[in-house]
Short mmCIF file of C-alpha atoms and ligand atoms in Angstrom, two decimals:
data_model
loop_
_atom_site.label_atom_id
_atom_site.label_comp_id
_atom_site.label_asym_id
_atom_site.label_seq_id
_atom_site.Cartn_x
_atom_site.Cartn_y
_atom_site.Cartn_z
CA MET L 4 91.48 79.48 123.38
CA VAL L 5 93.93 80.76 120.84
CA SER L 6 96.23 82.23 123.45
CA ALA L 7 99.68 83.27 122.37
CA GLN L 8 101.65 80.23 121.47
CA ALA L 9 103.96 79.23 118.71
CA ALA L 10 102.82 76.85 116.02
CA THR L 11 104.25 73.90 117.90
CA SER L 12 104.13 71.49 114.96
CA VAL L 13 106.85 73.46 113.21
CA ARG L 14 110.38 72.05 113.53
CA SER L 15 112.15 74.17 110.93
CA PHE L 16 111.76 77.37 108.97
CA VAL L 17 113.78 77.80 105.81
CA ALA L 18 113.97 80.78 103.46
CA PRO L 19 115.62 79.78 100.19
CA ASP L 20 116.58 82.52 97.74
CA THR L 21 115.81 80.76 94.46
CA VAL L 22 112.84 78.83 93.08
CA VAL L 23 115.06 75.81 92.41
CA GLY L 24 116.35 75.99 95.98
CA ALA L 25 112.79 76.04 97.33
CA ILE L 26 111.78 73.03 95.25
CA GLU L 27 114.88 71.14 96.46
CA GLN L 28 114.03 71.94 100.08
CA ARG L 29 110.48 70.75 99.56
CA HIS L 30 111.78 67.51 98.06
CA ARG L 31 114.26 67.01 100.92
CA LEU L 32 111.75 67.80 103.69
CA GLY L 33 108.84 65.87 102.21
CA ASP L 34 105.09 66.18 102.57
CA THR L 35 105.15 67.66 106.06
CA ALA L 36 106.70 70.81 104.55
CA ILE L 37 104.51 73.66 103.30
CA TYR L 38 105.23 76.76 101.28
CA LEU L 39 104.68 80.09 102.99
CA SER L 40 104.23 83.32 101.08
CA GLY L 41 102.84 86.10 103.29
CA GLY L 42 101.14 83.80 105.78
CA THR L 43 97.89 85.78 106.05
CA ASP L 44 95.94 82.62 105.27
CA LEU L 45 98.41 80.09 106.64
CA GLY L 46 99.14 82.02 109.85
CA VAL L 47 95.43 82.06 110.68
CA VAL L 48 94.76 78.37 110.07
CA MET L 49 97.95 77.42 111.91
CA ARG L 50 96.87 79.51 114.91
CA ARG L 51 93.72 77.38 114.95
CA HIS L 52 95.78 74.18 114.52
CA LEU L 53 93.82 73.34 111.38
CA VAL L 54 97.07 72.97 109.46
CA THR L 55 100.08 71.55 111.31
CA PRO L 56 103.15 71.50 109.05
CA GLU L 57 106.54 70.47 110.38
CA HIS L 58 108.51 72.67 108.03
CA LEU L 59 107.82 76.11 106.61
CA ILE L 60 109.47 77.08 103.33
CA ASP L 61 109.30 80.86 103.02
CA LEU L 62 109.03 81.94 99.37
CA SER L 63 109.00 85.65 100.08
CA ARG L 64 112.79 86.09 99.92
CA ILE L 65 113.00 84.89 96.33
CA ASP L 66 113.64 87.98 94.17
CA GLU L 67 112.12 86.45 91.06
CA LEU L 68 108.78 85.97 92.83
CA ARG L 69 108.74 89.60 93.96
CA THR L 70 109.10 91.32 90.60
CA LEU L 71 106.27 93.22 89.00
CA GLU L 72 106.96 94.38 85.46
CA ARG L 73 105.60 94.85 81.99
CA VAL L 74 107.38 92.74 79.39
CA ASP L 75 106.21 93.80 75.91
CA GLY L 76 102.51 92.98 75.76
CA THR L 77 102.30 91.21 79.10
CA ILE L 78 102.15 92.32 82.73
CA VAL L 79 104.15 89.77 84.71
CA ILE L 80 103.42 89.59 88.44
CA GLY L 81 105.61 87.44 90.66
CA SER L 82 103.53 85.22 92.94
CA ALA L 83 104.98 86.83 96.10
CA VAL L 84 104.06 90.39 95.07
CA THR L 85 101.84 91.82 97.81
CA HIS L 86 98.32 93.16 97.36
CA ARG L 87 99.61 96.50 98.62
CA THR L 88 102.28 96.68 95.91
CA ILE L 89 99.65 96.06 93.24
CA GLU L 90 97.26 98.55 94.85
CA LEU L 91 99.91 101.28 94.68
CA SER L 92 101.33 100.38 91.25
CA GLY L 93 100.65 102.49 88.18
CA LEU L 94 101.12 99.50 85.87
CA PHE L 95 97.47 98.48 85.83
CA VAL L 96 95.85 101.73 84.77
CA GLY L 97 94.41 101.35 81.29
CA HIS L 98 95.09 97.61 81.21
CA ALA L 99 93.84 95.84 84.27
CA GLU L 100 92.15 98.32 86.62
CA ALA L 101 90.01 95.50 88.03
CA LEU L 102 93.02 93.74 89.53
CA ARG L 103 94.18 96.89 91.27
CA GLU L 104 90.66 97.38 92.62
CA ALA L 105 90.42 93.81 93.88
CA CYS L 106 93.80 93.91 95.62
CA ALA L 107 92.84 97.20 97.26
CA THR L 108 89.83 95.51 98.93
CA VAL L 109 91.69 92.56 100.45
CA GLY L 110 91.47 92.84 104.25
CA SER L 111 93.19 95.80 105.87
CA VAL L 112 96.39 97.67 105.09
CA GLN L 113 98.04 95.25 107.53
CA THR L 114 96.73 92.28 105.52
CA ARG L 115 97.70 93.77 102.17
CA ASN L 116 101.25 94.65 103.25
CA VAL L 117 101.92 90.95 103.75
CA GLY L 118 99.34 88.95 101.77
CA THR L 119 100.34 88.10 98.21
CA LEU L 120 98.65 87.49 94.88
CA GLY L 121 100.11 83.98 94.66
CA GLY L 122 98.90 83.13 98.17
CA ASN L 123 95.40 84.32 97.32
CA LEU L 124 95.28 82.00 94.27
CA CYS L 125 96.96 78.97 95.87
CA ASN L 126 94.70 79.18 98.92
CA ALA L 127 91.90 78.81 96.35
CA SER L 128 89.00 80.06 98.41
CA PRO L 129 85.84 80.52 96.31
CA ALA L 130 85.83 84.02 97.82
CA ALA L 131 89.44 84.85 96.84
CA ASP L 132 89.02 88.34 95.47
CA THR L 133 91.70 88.25 92.80
CA ALA L 134 90.74 84.89 91.28
CA PRO L 135 87.67 85.93 89.24
CA VAL L 136 89.51 89.06 88.13
CA LEU L 137 92.30 87.01 86.63
CA LEU L 138 89.73 84.72 84.98
CA ALA L 139 88.09 87.73 83.37
CA LEU L 140 91.45 89.14 82.25
CA GLY L 141 92.47 85.86 80.62
CA ALA L 142 95.61 85.48 82.74
CA VAL L 143 98.10 82.66 82.39
CA VAL L 144 100.02 81.28 85.36
CA GLU L 145 103.54 79.90 85.39
CA ILE L 146 104.22 76.90 87.60
CA ALA L 147 107.62 75.48 88.57
CA GLY L 148 108.20 71.92 89.74
CA PRO L 149 110.93 69.32 89.99
CA ASP L 150 110.71 68.71 86.23
CA GLY L 151 110.83 72.34 85.13
CA ARG L 152 108.27 74.99 84.34
CA ARG L 153 104.89 75.00 82.63
CA LEU L 154 102.30 77.59 81.66
CA LEU L 155 98.62 77.10 82.38
CA PRO L 156 95.60 79.26 81.54
CA ILE L 157 94.11 80.36 84.85
CA ASP L 158 90.82 78.75 83.74
CA ASP L 159 92.47 75.39 84.40
CA PHE L 160 93.99 76.36 87.76
CA PHE L 161 90.97 76.03 90.07
CA VAL L 162 89.99 72.38 89.89
CA GLY L 163 87.59 72.07 92.84
CA TYR L 164 86.61 73.47 96.20
CA ARG L 165 89.91 74.81 97.60
CA ARG L 166 91.82 72.66 95.13
CA THR L 167 94.27 73.83 92.48
CA ALA L 168 96.12 72.24 89.59
CA LEU L 169 99.40 72.41 91.54
CA ALA L 170 100.98 68.99 92.03
CA PRO L 171 102.60 68.38 95.44
CA GLY L 172 105.83 70.40 95.63
CA GLU L 173 104.97 72.69 92.72
CA ILE L 174 105.29 76.46 93.11
CA LEU L 175 103.15 79.09 91.43
CA THR L 176 105.86 81.44 90.15
CA SER L 177 104.09 84.18 88.20
CA ILE L 178 100.80 85.47 86.91
CA ARG L 179 100.79 86.92 83.40
CA ILE L 180 98.14 89.29 82.12
CA PRO L 181 98.09 89.87 78.37
CA VAL L 182 97.66 93.52 77.39
CA PRO L 183 95.89 93.97 74.04
CA ASP L 184 96.39 96.80 71.57
CA ALA L 185 92.64 97.37 71.43
CA PRO L 186 91.10 99.70 74.03
CA ARG L 187 90.31 97.74 77.17
CA GLY L 188 88.43 98.51 80.33
CA SER L 189 87.74 96.34 83.35
CA ALA L 190 85.96 96.75 86.66
CA PHE L 191 85.73 94.75 89.89
CA LEU L 192 82.75 95.04 92.23
CA LYS L 193 82.51 93.30 95.58
CA LEU L 194 79.41 92.98 97.66
CA GLY L 195 79.97 92.79 101.39
CA ARG L 196 78.11 93.75 104.52
CA ARG L 197 80.50 96.49 105.53
CA LYS L 198 82.89 98.76 103.68
CA ALA L 199 86.23 97.33 104.68
CA MET L 200 87.69 94.06 105.97
CA GLU L 201 85.01 91.99 104.32
CA ILE L 202 85.05 88.59 102.70
CA SER L 203 82.78 88.94 99.68
CA ILE L 204 79.16 87.77 99.52
CA ALA L 205 79.63 87.92 95.77
CA SER L 206 82.12 89.62 93.49
CA VAL L 207 82.02 90.34 89.78
CA THR L 208 84.65 91.38 87.26
CA VAL L 209 83.85 92.46 83.73
CA ARG L 210 86.53 93.09 81.12
CA LEU L 211 85.64 94.61 77.72
CA ASP L 212 87.88 95.06 74.65
CA LEU L 213 86.47 97.43 72.03
CA ALA L 214 86.62 96.98 68.26
CA SER L 215 87.34 99.95 65.97
CA ASP L 216 83.64 100.13 65.00
CA GLY L 217 82.73 100.64 68.65
CA THR L 218 81.29 97.18 69.25
CA ILE L 219 82.65 94.77 71.85
CA ALA L 220 85.44 92.72 70.31
CA ALA L 221 86.01 90.47 73.30
CA ALA L 222 84.82 90.17 76.88
CA GLY L 223 85.67 88.39 80.10
CA VAL L 224 83.32 87.89 83.04
CA GLY L 225 84.53 86.42 86.34
CA LEU L 226 82.40 85.64 89.39
CA GLY L 227 83.48 85.06 92.99
CA SER L 228 81.67 83.44 95.94
CA VAL L 229 78.92 82.02 93.75
CA ALA L 230 80.13 78.43 93.34
CA ALA L 231 82.67 75.98 94.80
CA THR L 232 85.40 77.64 92.76
CA PRO L 233 85.84 81.08 91.25
CA VAL L 234 84.01 80.86 87.90
CA ARG L 235 84.07 82.42 84.47
CA SER L 236 80.69 83.12 82.89
CA ALA L 237 80.99 81.89 79.32
CA SER L 238 77.29 82.67 78.74
CA ALA L 239 77.67 86.33 79.66
CA GLU L 240 80.85 86.58 77.60
CA ARG L 241 78.99 85.21 74.54
CA VAL L 242 76.25 87.80 74.96
CA LEU L 243 78.75 90.64 75.22
CA THR L 244 81.07 89.64 72.38
CA GLY L 245 80.10 91.31 69.10
CA SER L 246 77.28 93.31 70.72
CA PRO L 247 76.83 97.05 70.74
CA PRO L 248 77.69 98.51 74.14
CA GLY L 249 74.78 99.81 76.20
CA PRO L 250 72.24 99.01 78.91
CA ALA L 251 70.33 96.43 76.84
CA THR L 252 73.52 94.45 76.30
CA TRP L 253 74.53 94.77 79.96
CA ASP L 254 71.12 93.47 81.06
CA ALA L 255 71.23 90.53 78.68
CA ALA L 256 74.74 89.61 79.89
CA ALA L 257 73.64 90.03 83.51
CA HIS L 258 70.82 87.54 83.10
CA ALA L 259 73.00 85.09 81.23
CA ALA L 260 75.54 85.17 84.07
CA VAL L 261 73.04 83.84 86.60
CA GLY L 262 72.94 80.51 84.76
CA ASP L 263 76.66 80.04 85.38
CA CYS L 264 76.37 80.35 89.17
CA SER L 265 75.60 77.65 91.69
CA PRO L 266 75.58 79.64 94.90
CA ILE L 267 75.17 78.24 98.36
CA ASP L 268 73.71 79.45 101.64
CA ASP L 269 76.31 80.33 104.23
CA VAL L 270 76.82 82.62 107.19
CA ARG L 271 77.29 85.61 104.92
CA ALA L 272 74.22 85.33 102.69
CA THR L 273 71.55 83.06 101.27
CA GLN L 274 71.58 81.41 97.89
CA GLU L 275 68.63 83.55 96.77
CA TYR L 276 70.30 86.78 97.76
CA ARG L 277 73.47 85.87 95.90
CA ALA L 278 71.52 84.83 92.78
CA ALA L 279 69.64 88.14 92.89
CA MET L 280 72.75 90.26 93.32
CA VAL L 281 74.88 88.73 90.57
CA PRO L 282 72.96 90.31 87.65
CA VAL L 283 72.91 93.68 89.38
CA LEU L 284 76.67 93.57 89.83
CA VAL L 285 77.35 92.29 86.29
CA ALA L 286 75.33 95.07 84.66
CA ARG L 287 76.93 97.70 86.85
CA ALA L 288 80.48 96.39 86.32
CA ALA L 289 79.92 96.21 82.55
CA GLY L 290 78.90 99.86 82.48
CA ILE L 291 81.97 100.90 84.43
CA ALA L 292 84.28 98.71 82.32
CA PHE L 293 82.84 100.23 79.14
CA GLY L 294 83.38 103.77 80.41
CA ARG L 295 86.99 102.90 81.15
CA ALA L 296 87.55 101.20 77.80
CA ARG L 297 86.33 104.34 76.05
CA SER L 298 88.58 106.60 78.04
CA ASN L 299 91.49 104.22 77.46
CA ALA L 300 90.89 104.40 73.69
CA MET X 16 112.25 73.01 118.02
CA SER X 17 114.03 76.22 118.89
CA HIS X 18 116.44 78.10 116.75
CA PRO X 19 118.30 81.39 116.98
CA LEU X 20 116.82 84.43 115.28
CA ARG X 21 118.50 87.75 114.76
CA LEU X 22 115.92 90.54 114.93
CA THR X 23 116.20 94.31 114.64
CA VAL X 24 113.65 95.84 116.98
CA ASN X 25 113.37 99.60 117.55
CA ASP X 26 116.90 99.96 116.13
CA GLY X 27 118.40 97.45 118.58
CA GLU X 28 119.83 94.08 117.53
CA TYR X 29 118.55 91.03 119.40
CA LEU X 30 119.44 87.38 119.27
CA VAL X 31 116.42 85.37 120.33
CA ILE X 32 116.12 81.63 120.82
CA ALA X 33 112.59 80.94 119.67
CA ALA X 34 110.46 78.06 118.45
CA ALA X 35 110.69 77.68 114.66
CA GLY X 36 106.96 78.36 114.43
CA ALA X 37 106.92 81.31 116.86
CA TYR X 38 104.79 84.27 115.89
CA LEU X 39 106.40 87.70 116.03
CA LEU X 40 103.78 88.92 118.53
CA ASP X 41 104.80 86.28 121.08
CA VAL X 42 108.51 86.89 120.63
CA LEU X 43 108.05 90.62 121.14
CA ARG X 44 105.91 90.21 124.24
CA ASP X 45 107.35 87.10 125.89
CA ASP X 46 111.00 87.05 124.83
CA LEU X 47 111.73 90.76 124.48
CA GLY X 48 109.30 92.02 127.12
CA LEU X 49 107.78 94.58 124.74
CA GLN X 50 104.22 94.32 125.98
CA GLY X 51 102.88 97.45 124.30
CA THR X 52 101.94 95.24 121.37
CA LYS X 53 98.65 93.54 122.32
CA GLU X 54 96.97 90.29 121.48
CA ALA X 55 93.20 90.21 121.10
CA CYS X 56 91.83 88.16 118.20
CA ALA X 57 95.07 86.39 117.21
CA GLU X 58 93.79 86.05 113.66
CA GLY X 59 94.54 89.24 111.81
CA GLU X 60 91.14 90.86 112.31
CA CYS X 61 91.59 93.51 114.99
CA GLY X 62 94.97 95.23 114.59
CA SER X 63 95.81 95.24 118.34
CA CYS X 64 99.10 93.55 117.49
CA THR X 65 100.12 96.02 114.75
CA VAL X 66 103.86 96.65 114.40
CA LEU X 67 105.84 98.19 111.56
CA ILE X 68 107.96 96.00 109.33
CA ASP X 69 110.30 98.22 107.31
CA GLY X 70 107.93 101.07 108.13
CA GLU X 71 104.71 99.37 107.02
CA PRO X 72 101.97 98.14 109.39
CA VAL X 73 101.61 94.38 109.79
CA ASP X 74 99.56 92.20 112.16
CA SER X 75 102.24 90.48 114.23
CA CYS X 76 99.89 87.76 115.52
CA ILE X 77 99.84 85.93 112.19
CA TYR X 78 103.37 86.88 111.13
CA PHE X 79 106.10 84.41 111.96
CA ALA X 80 109.10 85.86 113.79
CA ALA X 81 111.37 84.22 111.21
CA GLN X 82 109.66 86.26 108.47
CA ALA X 83 111.02 89.40 110.14
CA THR X 84 114.72 88.57 110.08
CA GLY X 85 116.73 91.16 108.18
CA LYS X 86 113.87 93.67 108.42
CA ARG X 87 113.35 96.69 110.68
CA ILE X 88 110.70 96.03 113.31
CA THR X 89 109.16 99.02 115.09
CA THR X 90 106.79 98.61 118.03
CA VAL X 91 104.82 101.26 119.87
CA GLU X 92 107.71 101.50 122.34
CA GLY X 93 109.96 102.49 119.43
CA LEU X 94 107.65 105.33 118.39
CA GLY X 95 107.61 106.99 121.78
CA ARG X 96 111.31 107.03 122.51
CA ASN X 97 111.94 110.75 122.17
CA GLY X 98 109.00 111.78 124.30
CA ALA X 99 105.48 110.93 123.24
CA HIS X 100 104.90 110.67 119.48
CA PRO X 101 102.57 113.38 118.07
CA VAL X 102 99.93 110.69 117.51
CA GLN X 103 100.18 109.59 121.14
CA ARG X 104 99.88 113.18 122.38
CA ALA X 105 96.81 113.77 120.19
CA PHE X 106 95.17 110.50 121.35
CA ALA X 107 95.57 111.53 124.98
CA ALA X 108 94.46 115.12 124.39
CA LEU X 109 91.34 114.29 122.41
CA GLY X 110 89.93 111.36 124.37
CA ALA X 111 90.75 108.80 121.71
CA VAL X 112 91.62 106.37 124.51
CA GLN X 113 89.14 104.68 126.81
CA CYS X 114 90.18 101.23 128.05
CA GLY X 115 93.33 101.65 125.97
CA PHE X 116 93.72 98.07 124.83
CA CYS X 117 93.43 98.89 121.14
CA THR X 118 95.46 102.09 121.42
CA PRO X 119 99.00 100.87 120.66
CA GLY X 120 97.77 99.24 117.44
CA PHE X 121 95.96 102.40 116.37
CA VAL X 122 98.95 104.57 117.23
CA VAL X 123 101.34 102.42 115.22
CA ALA X 124 99.00 102.25 112.19
CA ALA X 125 98.31 105.99 112.36
CA ALA X 126 102.00 106.86 112.68
CA ALA X 127 102.70 104.82 109.53
CA LEU X 128 99.90 106.63 107.71
CA LEU X 129 101.30 110.07 108.62
CA GLN X 130 104.75 108.96 107.56
CA ARG X 131 103.58 108.24 104.01
CA SER X 132 100.80 110.83 103.84
CA PRO X 133 101.42 113.79 106.17
CA ASN X 134 98.02 115.43 105.60
CA PRO X 135 95.43 112.68 105.16
CA GLY X 136 91.73 113.36 104.75
CA VAL X 137 89.07 111.68 106.89
CA ASP X 138 88.39 108.94 104.32
CA GLU X 139 92.08 108.18 104.01
CA ILE X 140 92.38 107.92 107.80
CA ARG X 141 89.37 105.61 108.04
CA GLU X 142 90.80 103.44 105.27
CA ALA X 143 94.23 103.26 106.91
CA LEU X 144 92.66 102.30 110.25
CA ALA X 145 90.06 99.86 108.86
CA GLY X 146 92.10 96.95 110.19
CA ASN X 147 92.00 98.26 113.77
CA LEU X 148 88.98 97.60 115.97
CA CYS X 149 88.01 99.54 119.07
CA ARG X 150 85.17 98.44 121.33
CA CYS X 151 85.02 101.64 123.37
CA THR X 152 85.44 104.94 121.59
CA GLY X 153 83.18 104.77 118.55
CA TYR X 154 86.14 105.85 116.38
CA ASN X 155 85.24 109.53 115.95
CA ASN X 156 87.74 110.72 118.54
CA ILE X 157 90.38 108.47 117.05
CA VAL X 158 89.92 110.00 113.60
CA ALA X 159 89.91 113.48 115.15
CA ALA X 160 93.15 112.68 116.98
CA VAL X 161 94.89 111.57 113.80
CA LEU X 162 93.75 114.76 112.05
CA ALA X 163 95.08 116.78 114.98
CA ALA X 164 98.38 114.91 114.98
CA ALA X 165 98.77 115.67 111.27
CA GLY X 166 98.18 119.34 112.01
CA SER X 167 100.68 119.37 114.88
CA GLN X 168 103.34 117.75 112.70
CA ASP X 169 102.85 120.60 110.24
CA GLY X 170 103.58 122.98 113.07
CA ASP X 171 106.72 121.09 114.05
CA ALA X 172 108.08 121.06 110.51
C1 FAD H 3 91.99 89.84 108.33
C2 FAD H 3 92.05 89.17 106.98
C3 FAD H 3 91.27 89.66 105.95
C4 FAD H 3 91.30 89.05 104.70
N1 FAD H 3 90.52 89.58 103.72
C5 FAD H 3 90.53 89.02 102.48
C6 FAD H 3 89.74 89.57 101.42
O1 FAD H 3 89.04 90.58 101.60
N2 FAD H 3 89.78 88.96 100.21
C7 FAD H 3 90.56 87.87 99.97
O2 FAD H 3 90.55 87.37 98.85
N3 FAD H 3 91.33 87.33 100.94
C8 FAD H 3 91.35 87.88 102.19
N4 FAD H 3 92.12 87.34 103.19
C9 FAD H 3 92.90 86.13 102.92
C10 FAD H 3 94.39 86.34 102.57
O3 FAD H 3 94.86 87.57 103.06
C11 FAD H 3 94.64 86.31 101.06
O4 FAD H 3 94.15 85.11 100.52
C12 FAD H 3 96.14 86.45 100.74
O5 FAD H 3 96.29 86.81 99.40
C13 FAD H 3 96.93 85.18 101.00
O6 FAD H 3 98.26 85.40 100.58
P1 FAD H 3 99.51 84.99 101.50
O7 FAD H 3 100.72 85.37 100.77
O8 FAD H 3 99.35 85.55 102.85
O9 FAD H 3 99.31 83.41 101.52
P2 FAD H 3 99.88 82.30 102.52
O10 FAD H 3 99.07 82.28 103.74
O11 FAD H 3 101.35 82.44 102.65
O12 FAD H 3 99.59 80.99 101.65
C14 FAD H 3 98.28 80.54 101.37
C15 FAD H 3 98.33 79.12 100.80
O13 FAD H 3 98.93 79.12 99.51
C16 FAD H 3 100.11 78.32 99.48
N5 FAD H 3 101.05 79.08 98.67
C17 FAD H 3 101.35 80.41 98.82
N6 FAD H 3 102.15 80.83 97.83
C18 FAD H 3 102.39 79.76 97.04
C19 FAD H 3 103.14 79.57 95.83
N7 FAD H 3 103.79 80.60 95.25
N8 FAD H 3 103.16 78.34 95.27
C20 FAD H 3 102.49 77.32 95.86
N9 FAD H 3 101.76 77.43 96.98
C21 FAD H 3 101.70 78.64 97.57
C22 FAD H 3 100.51 78.13 100.92
O14 FAD H 3 101.18 76.90 101.10
C23 FAD H 3 99.17 78.17 101.63
O15 FAD H 3 98.56 76.90 101.55
C24 FAD H 3 92.14 87.94 104.46
C25 FAD H 3 92.95 87.46 105.50
C26 FAD H 3 92.92 88.07 106.75
C27 FAD H 3 93.81 87.56 107.83
S1 FES H 4 95.61 90.23 117.66
FE1 FES H 4 96.53 90.44 115.74
S2 FES H 4 94.98 91.28 114.53
FE2 FES H 4 93.97 90.86 116.39
S1 FES H 5 89.74 102.13 123.87
FE1 FES H 5 88.93 100.24 124.53
S2 FES H 5 89.08 99.00 122.74
FE2 FES H 5 89.64 100.94 122.04
#
């Protein structure tokens, strides 16, 4: 019975207004403290008493973590920017449509008004919708800890099932998406059993950068819910890079992508179904991404 | 452990002594006696507990009360203060209510939709209400009621 009761493990709730302040609080309070961004993952697991922290450190009042801006050739997204803010932002058109699309499919409006990009990544579910998108877009994350800040390619962020490269006490501060001069298009497709409020059975992101001769100069392919972590399909990317755009290339990339998955059976779908759907989604997403890259040219 | 929280609910200021890990839903219902906001799933899936935080719908069952300090909280009681809200009138008129348990959540989410988009289409309404579940009505009357409420607001303007 989950009947209305407070999370009784919690003894204090603090809301620092700087990153340094949050890290100091975490150091002072120790390992029974946990960072809170929107709480749409944490609130649920705490209701079920699966996580029982003694102290909550709310990061959502830190201005730096809530800024969304373009700085020269990079879109910089603070970790506490909500899915809803990204969904409604014009900053991604022509550069990172797939991220806007992924954020727009997270839960309901209620979920997206509170849930954040940083929370989605730090929670590190293999089904986190934004994770494979950021892999495909070649994002870099900034991490702050007691000893200062570091940058990490997002490829190195997901280290295992629900595990990230964050050391205890570290904060994910921002997500940076490089914006190339070359025409770029990207697309996110999510397979679920219903239209809204669905955790994905599989998701695919394809990002294509076009060369001046019309071939594919660079590509990124990210896959969700097909392995213990969100994965990048290096095989599909190799097929796409340098190839002429078109259905034959999409099909070749689609088949290559299957080799980079190790799906499981779970309540949402079987391994076979996932393995069969991945190529369909990759080919379809590549076609959409290409159409966008051309119109962004 | 309890600590004092200053909350702004339906334009009133309240000082509440609540557990540090109290969810907003429980503070609204148990401490402030605002029982229009309902609990069903208690995990963000059904929207029965929807309230507005600075005008935007949020599931209060997985939102800590302390997250709401310094923000404007609006519950269904706050929408109906000057007579029934147009959405409430339309729900009653068009049979969008059966057992009524889900209704406050739908009304709050729909009111927020009409605030930002006064003339939504059917798809936009379905999208805005995708986080609200109803076991009784089959949704068609709910969508019709929101369309009607949008029309009646036009008339009022
Ligand atoms: C009804 C419902 C539907 C959902 N649907 C989807 C969906 O379709 N797709 C999807 O991907 N997800 C979905 N989710 C999951 C959730 O909404 C997202 O993962 C969301 O982005 C989490 O963000 P948050 O800010 O709420 O995280 P929180 O719950 O605040 O935090 C999650 C975890 O990350 C840690 N953390 C948060 N921020 C930081 C930081 N900056 N530095 C270090 N650690 C941090 C926290 O300590 C916690 O362990 C859904 C959730 C609900 C309740
Ligand atoms: S009770 Fe909050 S979403 Fe169901
Ligand atoms: S009217 Fe009964 S749940 Fe909606």
